Amino acid sequence: MTTQYAAEVVHRSVHAPGGRIHLVEQGTGPLVLLVHGFPESWYSWRHQLPALAAAGYRAVAVDVRGYGRSAKPAAVDAYRMLDLVEDNAAVVHALGEKSAVVVGHDWGAAVAANSALLRPDVFRAVGLLSVPYAPRGGPRPSDLFARMGGAEEPGGEGEFGGEGESGGGEEFYVSYFQEPGRAEAEIEPDVRGWLAGFYAALSADTMPPPGAPDPHFVSKGGTLRDRFPRGPLPGWLGERELDFYAGEFERTGLTGALNRYRNMDRDWEDLAAFDGAPITQPSLFIGGSLDASTTWLAGAIDAYPVTLPGLISSHVLDGCGHWIQQERPAEVNRILTDWLAALPG
């Protein structure tokens, strides 16, 4: 990071219900908590930390439970949404603050949304990157995702309204991740190579072309890696960046990260009282036009007047893939800082 704030980056660990949470902090001012997704790290926010600090905010990026230098509880059910929300609230309080703006990407967007929903006393505004807010509802997630890989394909009126196609009889990646040890057996023998392919598969400049087999699905008897592009790294991902991510997961393994997927049915049960609930705090959404998370969940974006009544700003970046704050850092930083400046109070 080459900014006037580069010398002020601080690494620390704070106590949370599931153990320590490692965080990286930069700047002073109102607290903005940044929550990454899969398979990432606090490092996913490396472009936002200095930009937010320069704009007058205390920017804090965490390693989510199970990642990096944060605690990695052994129990699968220690990664349910309720626990991750309480981790976020504990970080805010451990930093000596009463409230924060929370911003998340990918799984971090879901954690940020539920943090705002469940702890409005702590989180005064919420920003969502790549994954839209879709209130709890509909069928049990494991049933939904099993259908996506079978004869029924994503589309229509369900949670994943859009134009995704599985090529019936294949397995959706979320279902593939459910069995402990199964995805780990694919990934961990070559973490660096797997991450490079996974990042490339969802990046605008390297994703498979239209009509190619969808990398979100696994062929019978195959692996996710079978459908990853083989070629150069995405433009946003240099060898140094890939080395950082690979080093983190080579040290920790992937189980903590994958356990988030293994709690989706538990989350559906835990959040039953919030079925269809809107998030009323001021909010922001930024998606990529080439990201399946945006296209499959187009219905969720259309529902924002009801589900995000406090929405201030919504953007779909043309020609952008899934890793939005890394693919388009300058644009995302501008949108974020403009939104933060517009927040009440």
mmCIF file with all atom_site columns, N, CA, C and O in Angstrom, residues 89-106:
data_model
loop_
_atom_site.group_PDB
_atom_site.id
_atom_site.type_symbol
_atom_site.label_atom_id
_atom_site.label_alt_id
_atom_site.label_comp_id
_atom_site.label_asym_id
_atom_site.label_entity_id
_atom_site.label_seq_id
_atom_site.pdbx_PDB_ins_code
_atom_site.Cartn_x
_atom_site.Cartn_y
_atom_site.Cartn_z
_atom_site.occupancy
_atom_site.B_iso_or_equiv
_atom_site.pdbx_formal_charge
_atom_site.auth_seq_id
_atom_site.auth_comp_id
_atom_site.auth_asym_id
_atom_site.auth_atom_id
_atom_site.pdbx_PDB_model_num
ATOM 1  N N  . ALA A 1 89  ? -20.219 -8.091  16.269 1.00 0.00 ? 89  ALA A N  1
ATOM 2  C CA . ALA A 1 89  ? -20.572 -7.183  17.356 1.00 0.00 ? 89  ALA A CA 1
ATOM 3  C C  . ALA A 1 89  ? -19.460 -7.133  18.398 1.00 0.00 ? 89  ALA A C  1
ATOM 4  O O  . ALA A 1 89  ? -19.140 -6.059  18.936 1.00 0.00 ? 89  ALA A O  1
ATOM 5  N N  . ALA A 1 90  ? -18.849 -8.284  18.690 1.00 0.00 ? 90  ALA A N  1
ATOM 6  C CA . ALA A 1 90  ? -17.764 -8.320  19.670 1.00 0.00 ? 90  ALA A CA 1
ATOM 7  C C  . ALA A 1 90  ? -16.562 -7.513  19.201 1.00 0.00 ? 90  ALA A C  1
ATOM 8  O O  . ALA A 1 90  ? -15.888 -6.854  20.012 1.00 0.00 ? 90  ALA A O  1
ATOM 9  N N  . VAL A 1 91  ? -16.257 -7.546  17.912 1.00 0.00 ? 91  VAL A N  1
ATOM 10 C CA . VAL A 1 91  ? -15.152 -6.751  17.376 1.00 0.00 ? 91  VAL A CA 1
ATOM 11 C C  . VAL A 1 91  ? -15.414 -5.266  17.594 1.00 0.00 ? 91  VAL A C  1
ATOM 12 O O  . VAL A 1 91  ? -14.529 -4.516  18.032 1.00 0.00 ? 91  VAL A O  1
ATOM 13 N N  . VAL A 1 92  ? -16.626 -4.828  17.279 1.00 0.00 ? 92  VAL A N  1
ATOM 14 C CA . VAL A 1 92  ? -16.965 -3.411  17.462 1.00 0.00 ? 92  VAL A CA 1
ATOM 15 C C  . VAL A 1 92  ? -16.746 -2.998  18.910 1.00 0.00 ? 92  VAL A C  1
ATOM 16 O O  . VAL A 1 92  ? -16.098 -1.975  19.203 1.00 0.00 ? 92  VAL A O  1
ATOM 17 N N  . HIS A 1 93  ? -17.237 -3.790  19.842 1.00 0.00 ? 93  HIS A N  1
ATOM 18 C CA . HIS A 1 93  ? -17.117 -3.436  21.258 1.00 0.00 ? 93  HIS A CA 1
ATOM 19 C C  . HIS A 1 93  ? -15.673 -3.540  21.737 1.00 0.00 ? 93  HIS A C  1
ATOM 20 O O  . HIS A 1 93  ? -15.218 -2.714  22.536 1.00 0.00 ? 93  HIS A O  1
ATOM 21 N N  . ALA A 1 94  ? -14.924 -4.537  21.236 1.00 0.00 ? 94  ALA A N  1
ATOM 22 C CA . ALA A 1 94  ? -13.525 -4.681  21.634 1.00 0.00 ? 94  ALA A CA 1
ATOM 23 C C  . ALA A 1 94  ? -12.677 -3.503  21.167 1.00 0.00 ? 94  ALA A C  1
ATOM 24 O O  . ALA A 1 94  ? -11.652 -3.182  21.793 1.00 0.00 ? 94  ALA A O  1
ATOM 25 N N  . LEU A 1 95  ? -13.112 -2.860  20.101 1.00 0.00 ? 95  LEU A N  1
ATOM 26 C CA . LEU A 1 95  ? -12.396 -1.685  19.603 1.00 0.00 ? 95  LEU A CA 1
ATOM 27 C C  . LEU A 1 95  ? -12.822 -0.407  20.327 1.00 0.00 ? 95  LEU A C  1
ATOM 28 O O  . LEU A 1 95  ? -12.391 0.686   19.960 1.00 0.00 ? 95  LEU A O  1
ATOM 29 N N  . GLY A 1 96  ? -13.664 -0.552  21.336 1.00 0.00 ? 96  GLY A N  1
ATOM 30 C CA . GLY A 1 96  ? -14.076 0.591   22.113 1.00 0.00 ? 96  GLY A CA 1
ATOM 31 C C  . GLY A 1 96  ? -15.163 1.432   21.473 1.00 0.00 ? 96  GLY A C  1
ATOM 32 O O  . GLY A 1 96  ? -15.392 2.581   21.865 1.00 0.00 ? 96  GLY A O  1
ATOM 33 N N  . GLU A 1 97  ? -15.871 0.861   20.491 1.00 0.00 ? 97  GLU A N  1
ATOM 34 C CA . GLU A 1 97  ? -16.913 1.593   19.782 1.00 0.00 ? 97  GLU A CA 1
ATOM 35 C C  . GLU A 1 97  ? -18.294 1.061   20.179 1.00 0.00 ? 97  GLU A C  1
ATOM 36 O O  . GLU A 1 97  ? -18.440 -0.099  20.574 1.00 0.00 ? 97  GLU A O  1
ATOM 37 N N  . LYS A 1 98  ? -19.307 1.899   20.036 1.00 0.00 ? 98  LYS A N  1
ATOM 38 C CA . LYS A 1 98  ? -20.676 1.484   20.300 1.00 0.00 ? 98  LYS A CA 1
ATOM 39 C C  . LYS A 1 98  ? -21.412 1.082   19.027 1.00 0.00 ? 98  LYS A C  1
ATOM 40 O O  . LYS A 1 98  ? -22.366 0.303   19.079 1.00 0.00 ? 98  LYS A O  1
ATOM 41 N N  . SER A 1 99  ? -20.984 1.633   17.889 1.00 0.00 ? 99  SER A N  1
ATOM 42 C CA . SER A 1 99  ? -21.675 1.325   16.643 1.00 0.00 ? 99  SER A CA 1
ATOM 43 C C  . SER A 1 99  ? -20.687 1.368   15.491 1.00 0.00 ? 99  SER A C  1
ATOM 44 O O  . SER A 1 99  ? -19.573 1.897   15.618 1.00 0.00 ? 99  SER A O  1
ATOM 45 N N  . ALA A 1 100 ? -21.122 0.821   14.353 1.00 0.00 ? 100 ALA A N  1
ATOM 46 C CA . ALA A 1 100 ? -20.273 0.771   13.166 1.00 0.00 ? 100 ALA A CA 1
ATOM 47 C C  . ALA A 1 100 ? -21.140 0.655   11.931 1.00 0.00 ? 100 ALA A C  1
ATOM 48 O O  . ALA A 1 100 ? -22.301 0.221   11.999 1.00 0.00 ? 100 ALA A O  1
ATOM 49 N N  . VAL A 1 101 ? -20.561 1.003   10.804 1.00 0.00 ? 101 VAL A N  1
ATOM 50 C CA . VAL A 1 101 ? -21.088 0.632   9.494  1.00 0.00 ? 101 VAL A CA 1
ATOM 51 C C  . VAL A 1 101 ? -20.433 -0.696  9.130  1.00 0.00 ? 101 VAL A C  1
ATOM 52 O O  . VAL A 1 101 ? -19.223 -0.866  9.308  1.00 0.00 ? 101 VAL A O  1
ATOM 53 N N  . VAL A 1 102 ? -21.208 -1.658  8.646  1.00 0.00 ? 102 VAL A N  1
ATOM 54 C CA . VAL A 1 102 ? -20.660 -2.952  8.257  1.00 0.00 ? 102 VAL A CA 1
ATOM 55 C C  . VAL A 1 102 ? -20.810 -3.125  6.755  1.00 0.00 ? 102 VAL A C  1
ATOM 56 O O  . VAL A 1 102 ? -21.872 -2.852  6.184  1.00 0.00 ? 102 VAL A O  1
ATOM 57 N N  . VAL A 1 103 ? -19.731 -3.560  6.113  1.00 0.00 ? 103 VAL A N  1
ATOM 58 C CA . VAL A 1 103 ? -19.697 -3.768  4.669  1.00 0.00 ? 103 VAL A CA 1
ATOM 59 C C  . VAL A 1 103 ? -19.146 -5.160  4.409  1.00 0.00 ? 103 VAL A C  1
ATOM 60 O O  . VAL A 1 103 ? -18.109 -5.534  4.970  1.00 0.00 ? 103 VAL A O  1
ATOM 61 N N  . GLY A 1 104 ? -19.838 -5.949  3.591  1.00 0.00 ? 104 GLY A N  1
ATOM 62 C CA . GLY A 1 104 ? -19.384 -7.304  3.324  1.00 0.00 ? 104 GLY A CA 1
ATOM 63 C C  . GLY A 1 104 ? -19.404 -7.660  1.855  1.00 0.00 ? 104 GLY A C  1
ATOM 64 O O  . GLY A 1 104 ? -20.156 -7.087  1.069  1.00 0.00 ? 104 GLY A O  1
ATOM 65 N N  . HIS A 1 105 ? -18.563 -8.628  1.502  1.00 0.00 ? 105 HIS A N  1
ATOM 66 C CA . HIS A 1 105 ? -18.499 -9.147  0.131  1.00 0.00 ? 105 HIS A CA 1
ATOM 67 C C  . HIS A 1 105 ? -18.730 -10.648 0.152  1.00 0.00 ? 105 HIS A C  1
ATOM 68 O O  . HIS A 1 105 ? -18.213 -11.356 1.017  1.00 0.00 ? 105 HIS A O  1
ATOM 69 N N  . ASP A 1 106 ? -19.505 -11.159 -0.821 1.00 0.00 ? 106 ASP A N  1
ATOM 70 C CA . ASP A 1 106 ? -19.737 -12.593 -0.958 1.00 0.00 ? 106 ASP A CA 1
ATOM 71 C C  . ASP A 1 106 ? -20.373 -13.102 0.342  1.00 0.00 ? 106 ASP A C  1
ATOM 72 O O  . ASP A 1 106 ? -21.369 -12.536 0.785  1.00 0.00 ? 106 ASP A O  1
#
